[in-house]
Amino acid sequence: MVSLQWSRQVLPEDAFSQLYTDHMQADFPACELKPFKHLLALQATGNYGAYTFGQAADMRAYACLYADQEAALLDYFAVARGYRSEGWGSRALEALLDQGLPSGGLILECDDPAFAETDAERRIRERRIQFYERLGFSDSGVRATVFTAPFWVMARGQVEDARAALKHVYDIFVPDEKLYAKYIHIH
């Protein structure tokens, strides 16, 4: 079996740009993908970064994470095309989690199956939730609509208040109060 590790450092801007263009734009719906300029601004805070599992030429998965003293969010996680349905998602996420969770645990957003437009899409969303559950995440009971995308909020570790953690993250992600009030709904 191939032994791979997560990149130890945040991707530099050029590599992050290539990841965004070559992978993220294809792997995530437009309504869920933050503009690249916004991700770079988050990365400049020192609390956000993009990481790859495997070397650039043989990347198996990637993740974007936000973490500070109050909250940690797995913002994006995907397995590279060509490696899906081979167990790389579990291996990559387990390896990432083995590096240690922030003291307050980790939250993530997962597409809400109740809002799927087709039965096939609902089943895909349910499988994603089951994937995270197998890796120790649980439904926090929190739901959010971010811009137009409805999410379940899942948590792993010592997340005392997933709603407060997500609000903290989005206070940073969307600092404009009018935009926040219009597009960020945590319930």
CSV table of C-alpha atoms in Angstrom, one decimal, residues 11 19 30 58 73 89 93 105 144 146 186:
chain,number,residue,atom,x,y,z
A,11,LEU,CA,-0.1,25.6,0.1
A,19,LEU,CA,-5.9,23.4,-6.7
A,30,ALA,CA,-20.8,27.0,-7.3
A,58,ASP,CA,0.0,12.2,-7.0
A,73,LEU,CA,-14.0,24.1,10.6
A,89,GLY,CA,-11.3,9.5,1.6
A,93,LEU,CA,-9.4,12.1,6.7
A,105,GLY,CA,-13.0,19.8,18.4
A,144,ALA,CA,-27.3,26.3,8.5
A,146,VAL,CA,-25.0,29.7,3.9
A,186,ILE,CA,-27.7,29.2,11.6
